[in-house]
């Protein structure tokens, strides 16, 4: 079993839809949770960062962490075609290295 | 700030040949990471450096793989006697030692082993 599980998708939604992306994990020591976005043929870039449990909002993006369930989510409101990318969850317990999920490919069509 | 740069961007080689990738991190960053990413998968950790010291190596990094970071600046990742299973995107990232663990990635070096 992988430490971090993520539904690979692909997920195809119309412009303006609310998108929910999720990851589960098995290591209860994880404390730092991130979402990276990766466009085709590019390296991942940090989108959201959350420490421990709770919610964090940044514009159209909301990250949620539920440590009791070992479950994290990323919500995208009013999705745009420019949001089409692969979304990777990542986490760490001591910031030495990040463990990534497999990534969910999202396509937002006009 | 020129970001993390990697070279070459794409390398095609024959099985059994050696290849070397170079990564130039963001200059102020003291940590440098190598990840490997195959199609449809997330990045898999290979190794990381803090300054010139290699602090951790994944078990994915067989003895055919070696990484260096002389003088704590750029890094090289060498793969000896390449195999077709080595075909992947090799991503380099750099960061400060910080609680956020935010990594800044380069665009990657794609290896194709024929």
mmCIF file of C-alpha atoms in Angstrom:
data_model
loop_
_atom_site.group_PDB
_atom_site.id
_atom_site.type_symbol
_atom_site.label_atom_id
_atom_site.label_comp_id
_atom_site.label_asym_id
_atom_site.label_seq_id
_atom_site.Cartn_x
_atom_site.Cartn_y
_atom_site.Cartn_z
ATOM 1 C CA UNK A 1 0.000 0.000 0.000
ATOM 2 C CA UNK A 2 1.290 3.435 -0.934
ATOM 3 C CA UNK A 3 1.698 6.023 1.796
ATOM 4 C CA UNK A 4 -0.403 8.498 -0.184
ATOM 5 C CA UNK A 5 -3.342 7.511 -2.378
ATOM 6 C CA UNK A 6 -4.934 9.790 -4.934
ATOM 7 C CA UNK A 7 -7.573 9.110 -7.551
ATOM 8 C CA UNK A 8 -5.767 9.553 -10.886
ATOM 9 C CA UNK A 9 -8.887 10.684 -12.747
ATOM 10 C CA UNK A 10 -9.048 12.060 -15.346
ATOM 11 C CA UNK A 11 -11.702 14.474 -14.188
ATOM 12 C CA UNK A 12 -13.527 16.465 -16.840
ATOM 13 C CA UNK A 13 -15.820 19.324 -15.779
ATOM 14 C CA UNK A 14 -17.502 22.296 -17.434
ATOM 15 C CA UNK A 15 -16.255 25.812 -16.840
ATOM 16 C CA UNK A 16 -17.695 27.260 -13.634
ATOM 17 C CA UNK A 17 -18.050 23.906 -11.871
ATOM 18 C CA UNK A 18 -16.857 23.205 -8.349
ATOM 19 C CA UNK A 19 -14.078 20.642 -8.357
ATOM 20 C CA UNK A 20 -13.188 18.392 -5.443
ATOM 21 C CA UNK A 21 -9.824 16.625 -5.370
ATOM 22 C CA UNK A 22 -8.884 14.238 -2.599
ATOM 23 C CA UNK A 23 -6.055 12.242 -1.103
ATOM 24 C CA UNK A 24 -5.838 9.714 1.682
ATOM 25 C CA UNK A 25 -2.711 8.774 3.537
ATOM 26 C CA UNK A 26 -1.565 6.148 5.976
ATOM 27 C CA UNK A 27 1.253 7.811 7.946
ATOM 28 C CA UNK A 28 -0.244 9.572 10.968
ATOM 29 C CA UNK A 29 3.030 11.450 11.480
ATOM 30 C CA UNK A 30 2.395 13.674 8.462
ATOM 31 C CA UNK A 31 1.885 17.258 9.580
ATOM 32 C CA UNK A 32 2.479 19.430 6.515
ATOM 33 C CA UNK A 33 0.116 19.081 3.588
ATOM 34 C CA UNK A 34 0.420 20.666 0.189
ATOM 35 C CA UNK A 35 -1.188 20.783 -3.192
ATOM 36 C CA UNK A 36 0.968 21.222 -6.238
ATOM 37 C CA UNK A 37 -0.232 21.954 -9.751
ATOM 38 C CA UNK A 38 1.607 20.577 -12.744
ATOM 39 C CA UNK A 39 0.971 21.733 -16.276
ATOM 40 C CA UNK A 40 1.950 19.497 -19.156
ATOM 41 C CA UNK A 41 5.732 19.293 -19.670
ATOM 42 C CA UNK A 42 6.375 21.526 -16.661
ATOM 43 C CA UNK A 43 7.578 20.954 -13.132
ATOM 44 C CA UNK A 44 5.076 21.030 -10.253
ATOM 45 C CA UNK A 45 4.414 24.370 -8.567
ATOM 46 C CA UNK A 46 3.057 24.925 -5.081
ATOM 47 C CA UNK A 47 -0.609 25.896 -4.970
ATOM 48 C CA UNK A 48 -1.656 25.519 -1.343
ATOM 49 C CA UNK A 49 0.025 24.679 1.939
ATOM 50 C CA UNK A 50 -1.628 23.664 5.221
ATOM 51 C CA UNK A 51 -0.124 22.767 8.544
ATOM 52 C CA UNK A 52 -1.949 20.126 10.612
ATOM 53 C CA UNK A 53 -5.752 19.998 10.493
ATOM 54 C CA UNK A 54 -8.066 22.726 9.317
ATOM 55 C CA UNK A 55 -9.017 24.768 6.301
ATOM 56 C CA UNK A 56 -7.167 27.312 4.246
ATOM 57 C CA UNK A 57 -8.632 29.494 1.531
ATOM 58 C CA UNK A 58 -6.845 31.356 -1.235
ATOM 59 C CA UNK A 59 -9.061 32.936 -3.839
ATOM 60 C CA UNK A 60 -10.967 30.200 -5.646
ATOM 61 C CA UNK A 61 -9.004 27.454 -3.883
ATOM 62 C CA UNK A 62 -9.725 25.877 -0.497
ATOM 63 C CA UNK A 63 -7.593 23.203 1.111
ATOM 64 C CA UNK A 64 -8.933 21.020 3.907
ATOM 65 C CA UNK A 65 -7.095 18.603 6.152
ATOM 66 C CA UNK A 66 -8.785 16.054 8.389
ATOM 67 C CA UNK A 67 -6.013 14.307 10.286
ATOM 68 C CA UNK A 68 -8.432 12.098 12.218
ATOM 69 C CA UNK A 69 -9.553 10.552 8.927
ATOM 70 C CA UNK A 70 -6.164 10.901 7.213
ATOM 71 C CA UNK A 71 -7.894 12.718 4.387
ATOM 72 C CA UNK A 72 -7.123 15.941 2.580
ATOM 73 C CA UNK A 73 -9.089 17.823 -0.051
ATOM 74 C CA UNK A 74 -8.683 20.650 -2.502
ATOM 75 C CA UNK A 75 -11.748 22.503 -3.724
ATOM 76 C CA UNK A 76 -11.704 24.723 -6.773
ATOM 77 C CA UNK A 77 -14.642 27.098 -7.184
ATOM 78 C CA UNK A 78 -15.697 28.631 -10.482
ATOM 79 C CA UNK A 79 -13.243 26.423 -12.357
ATOM 80 C CA UNK A 80 -11.616 27.886 -15.444
ATOM 81 C CA UNK A 81 -10.058 26.242 -18.525
ATOM 82 C CA UNK A 82 -6.719 27.559 -17.261
ATOM 83 C CA UNK A 83 -7.138 25.269 -14.233
ATOM 84 C CA UNK A 84 -6.683 22.273 -16.540
ATOM 85 C CA UNK A 85 -3.621 20.533 -15.161
ATOM 86 C CA UNK A 86 -2.551 17.642 -12.951
ATOM 87 C CA UNK A 87 -3.032 18.267 -9.242
ATOM 88 C CA UNK A 88 -0.646 16.526 -6.885
ATOM 89 C CA UNK A 89 -1.118 16.233 -3.160
ATOM 90 C CA UNK A 90 2.079 16.100 -1.136
ATOM 91 C CA UNK A 91 2.864 15.713 2.520
ATOM 92 C CA UNK A 92 5.692 15.387 5.005
ATOM 93 C CA UNK A 93 6.194 14.923 8.714
ATOM 94 C CA UNK A 94 9.530 16.615 9.181
ATOM 95 C CA UNK A 95 10.089 18.653 6.002
ATOM 96 C CA UNK A 96 12.995 16.447 4.972
ATOM 97 C CA UNK A 97 11.232 15.281 1.849
ATOM 98 C CA UNK A 98 7.783 15.430 0.328
ATOM 99 C CA UNK A 99 5.770 12.311 -0.455
ATOM 100 C CA UNK A 100 3.522 12.862 -3.449
ATOM 101 C CA UNK A 101 0.289 11.280 -4.546
ATOM 102 C CA UNK A 102 -0.081 9.966 -8.078
ATOM 103 C CA UNK A 103 -1.813 13.134 -9.227
ATOM 104 C CA UNK A 104 -5.314 13.797 -10.574
ATOM 105 C CA UNK A 105 -5.599 15.063 -14.112
ATOM 106 C CA UNK A 106 -8.244 17.772 -14.398
ATOM 107 C CA UNK A 107 -9.722 19.133 -17.595
ATOM 108 C CA UNK A 108 -12.063 22.115 -17.534
ATOM 109 C CA UNK A 109 -13.877 22.593 -20.807
ATOM 110 C CA UNK A 110 -15.470 25.899 -21.916
ATOM 111 C CA UNK B 1 15.566 34.971 -9.907
ATOM 112 C CA UNK B 2 16.067 32.527 -12.731
ATOM 113 C CA UNK B 3 14.440 29.578 -10.974
ATOM 114 C CA UNK B 4 15.681 26.010 -11.027
ATOM 115 C CA UNK B 5 17.246 25.018 -14.311
ATOM 116 C CA UNK B 6 17.918 21.525 -15.580
ATOM 117 C CA UNK B 7 20.014 20.300 -18.457
ATOM 118 C CA UNK B 8 19.506 18.596 -20.806
ATOM 119 C CA UNK B 9 15.749 18.831 -21.139
ATOM 120 C CA UNK B 10 15.585 15.630 -23.119
ATOM 121 C CA UNK B 11 18.083 12.823 -23.485
ATOM 122 C CA UNK B 12 17.699 9.781 -25.736
ATOM 123 C CA UNK B 13 20.196 7.019 -25.167
ATOM 124 C CA UNK B 14 20.737 3.367 -25.892
ATOM 125 C CA UNK B 15 20.485 0.744 -23.204
ATOM 126 C CA UNK B 16 23.783 0.299 -21.413
ATOM 127 C CA UNK B 17 25.022 3.845 -21.914
ATOM 128 C CA UNK B 18 25.729 6.296 -19.092
ATOM 129 C CA UNK B 19 23.861 9.579 -18.787
ATOM 130 C CA UNK B 20 24.330 12.616 -16.577
ATOM 131 C CA UNK B 21 21.831 15.311 -15.693
ATOM 132 C CA UNK B 22 22.657 18.678 -14.211
ATOM 133 C CA UNK B 23 20.562 20.852 -11.936
ATOM 134 C CA UNK B 24 21.214 24.462 -11.003
ATOM 135 C CA UNK B 25 19.069 25.399 -8.000
ATOM 136 C CA UNK B 26 17.865 28.801 -6.910
ATOM 137 C CA UNK B 27 21.049 30.353 -5.575
ATOM 138 C CA UNK B 28 19.869 31.134 -2.037
ATOM 139 C CA UNK B 29 18.487 27.632 -1.441
ATOM 140 C CA UNK B 30 20.506 25.213 0.656
ATOM 141 C CA UNK B 31 18.462 22.099 -0.116
ATOM 142 C CA UNK B 32 18.376 20.276 -3.404
ATOM 143 C CA UNK B 33 16.166 17.310 -4.254
ATOM 144 C CA UNK B 34 15.980 14.792 -7.063
ATOM 145 C CA UNK B 35 12.681 13.132 -7.920
ATOM 146 C CA UNK B 36 11.699 10.747 -10.693
ATOM 147 C CA UNK B 37 8.312 10.895 -12.385
ATOM 148 C CA UNK B 38 6.862 8.382 -14.814
ATOM 149 C CA UNK B 39 3.759 8.858 -16.927
ATOM 150 C CA UNK B 40 0.612 9.007 -14.849
ATOM 151 C CA UNK B 41 2.500 8.932 -11.568
ATOM 152 C CA UNK B 42 3.501 11.513 -9.022
ATOM 153 C CA UNK B 43 7.117 12.421 -8.369
ATOM 154 C CA UNK B 44 9.020 9.730 -6.446
ATOM 155 C CA UNK B 45 11.744 10.845 -4.084
ATOM 156 C CA UNK B 46 15.277 9.777 -5.014
ATOM 157 C CA UNK B 47 17.675 11.775 -2.874
ATOM 158 C CA UNK B 48 18.336 15.146 -1.317
ATOM 159 C CA UNK B 49 21.230 17.350 -0.262
ATOM 160 C CA UNK B 50 21.591 19.997 2.348
ATOM 161 C CA UNK B 51 24.437 22.126 1.098
ATOM 162 C CA UNK B 52 27.007 19.572 -0.117
ATOM 163 C CA UNK B 53 25.925 16.747 2.205
ATOM 164 C CA UNK B 54 23.729 14.001 0.779
ATOM 165 C CA UNK B 55 21.339 13.381 3.668
ATOM 166 C CA UNK B 56 19.011 10.717 2.352
ATOM 167 C CA UNK B 57 18.801 8.270 -0.519
ATOM 168 C CA UNK B 58 15.715 6.326 -1.473
ATOM 169 C CA UNK B 59 15.917 2.578 -1.933
ATOM 170 C CA UNK B 60 14.769 3.386 -5.483
ATOM 171 C CA UNK B 61 18.271 4.715 -6.056
ATOM 172 C CA UNK B 62 20.146 1.588 -7.098
ATOM 173 C CA UNK B 63 23.930 1.428 -7.212
ATOM 174 C CA UNK B 64 23.740 2.484 -10.865
ATOM 175 C CA UNK B 65 22.594 5.912 -9.732
ATOM 176 C CA UNK B 66 24.873 8.472 -8.151
ATOM 177 C CA UNK B 67 24.255 12.076 -7.242
ATOM 178 C CA UNK B 68 26.659 14.773 -6.214
ATOM 179 C CA UNK B 69 26.466 18.366 -5.158
ATOM 180 C CA UNK B 70 30.016 19.679 -4.994
ATOM 181 C CA UNK B 71 30.430 22.881 -3.012
ATOM 182 C CA UNK B 72 26.714 22.960 -2.291
ATOM 183 C CA UNK B 73 25.853 24.608 -5.571
ATOM 184 C CA UNK B 74 24.752 22.715 -8.704
ATOM 185 C CA UNK B 75 24.064 18.989 -8.617
ATOM 186 C CA UNK B 76 24.540 16.123 -11.028
ATOM 187 C CA UNK B 77 22.640 12.861 -11.263
ATOM 188 C CA UNK B 78 24.426 10.103 -13.145
ATOM 189 C CA UNK B 79 22.847 6.862 -14.286
ATOM 190 C CA UNK B 80 25.253 4.147 -15.337
ATOM 191 C CA UNK B 81 24.410 1.227 -17.634
ATOM 192 C CA UNK B 82 20.949 2.605 -18.362
ATOM 193 C CA UNK B 83 17.991 0.248 -18.618
ATOM 194 C CA UNK B 84 14.670 0.778 -20.340
ATOM 195 C CA UNK B 85 13.021 1.019 -16.932
ATOM 196 C CA UNK B 86 15.061 4.150 -16.260
ATOM 197 C CA UNK B 87 13.000 6.034 -18.846
ATOM 198 C CA UNK B 88 11.300 8.794 -16.889
ATOM 199 C CA UNK B 89 11.282 12.503 -16.137
ATOM 200 C CA UNK B 90 13.985 13.417 -13.630
ATOM 201 C CA UNK B 91 12.926 16.444 -11.632
ATOM 202 C CA UNK B 92 15.182 18.632 -9.564
ATOM 203 C CA UNK B 93 13.854 20.922 -6.858
ATOM 204 C CA UNK B 94 15.399 23.293 -4.353
ATOM 205 C CA UNK B 95 14.243 24.895 -1.139
ATOM 206 C CA UNK B 96 15.226 26.651 2.016
ATOM 207 C CA UNK B 97 15.302 24.618 5.185
ATOM 208 C CA UNK B 98 11.911 25.715 6.403
ATOM 209 C CA UNK B 99 8.823 24.267 8.057
ATOM 210 C CA UNK B 100 6.744 24.664 4.939
ATOM 211 C CA UNK B 101 8.819 22.259 2.918
ATOM 212 C CA UNK B 102 7.944 24.210 -0.222
ATOM 213 C CA UNK B 103 9.930 22.919 -3.147
ATOM 214 C CA UNK B 104 10.676 24.883 -6.299
ATOM 215 C CA UNK B 105 10.912 22.520 -9.234
ATOM 216 C CA UNK B 106 12.735 22.750 -12.501
ATOM 217 C CA UNK B 107 11.073 21.680 -15.731
ATOM 218 C CA UNK B 108 12.764 18.301 -15.619
ATOM 219 C CA UNK B 109 15.075 16.214 -17.755
ATOM 220 C CA UNK B 110 13.288 13.559 -19.760
ATOM 221 C CA UNK B 111 15.234 10.348 -20.299
ATOM 222 C CA UNK B 112 14.315 7.888 -23.026
ATOM 223 C CA UNK B 113 16.266 4.637 -23.060
ATOM 224 C CA UNK B 114 15.966 2.691 -26.308
#
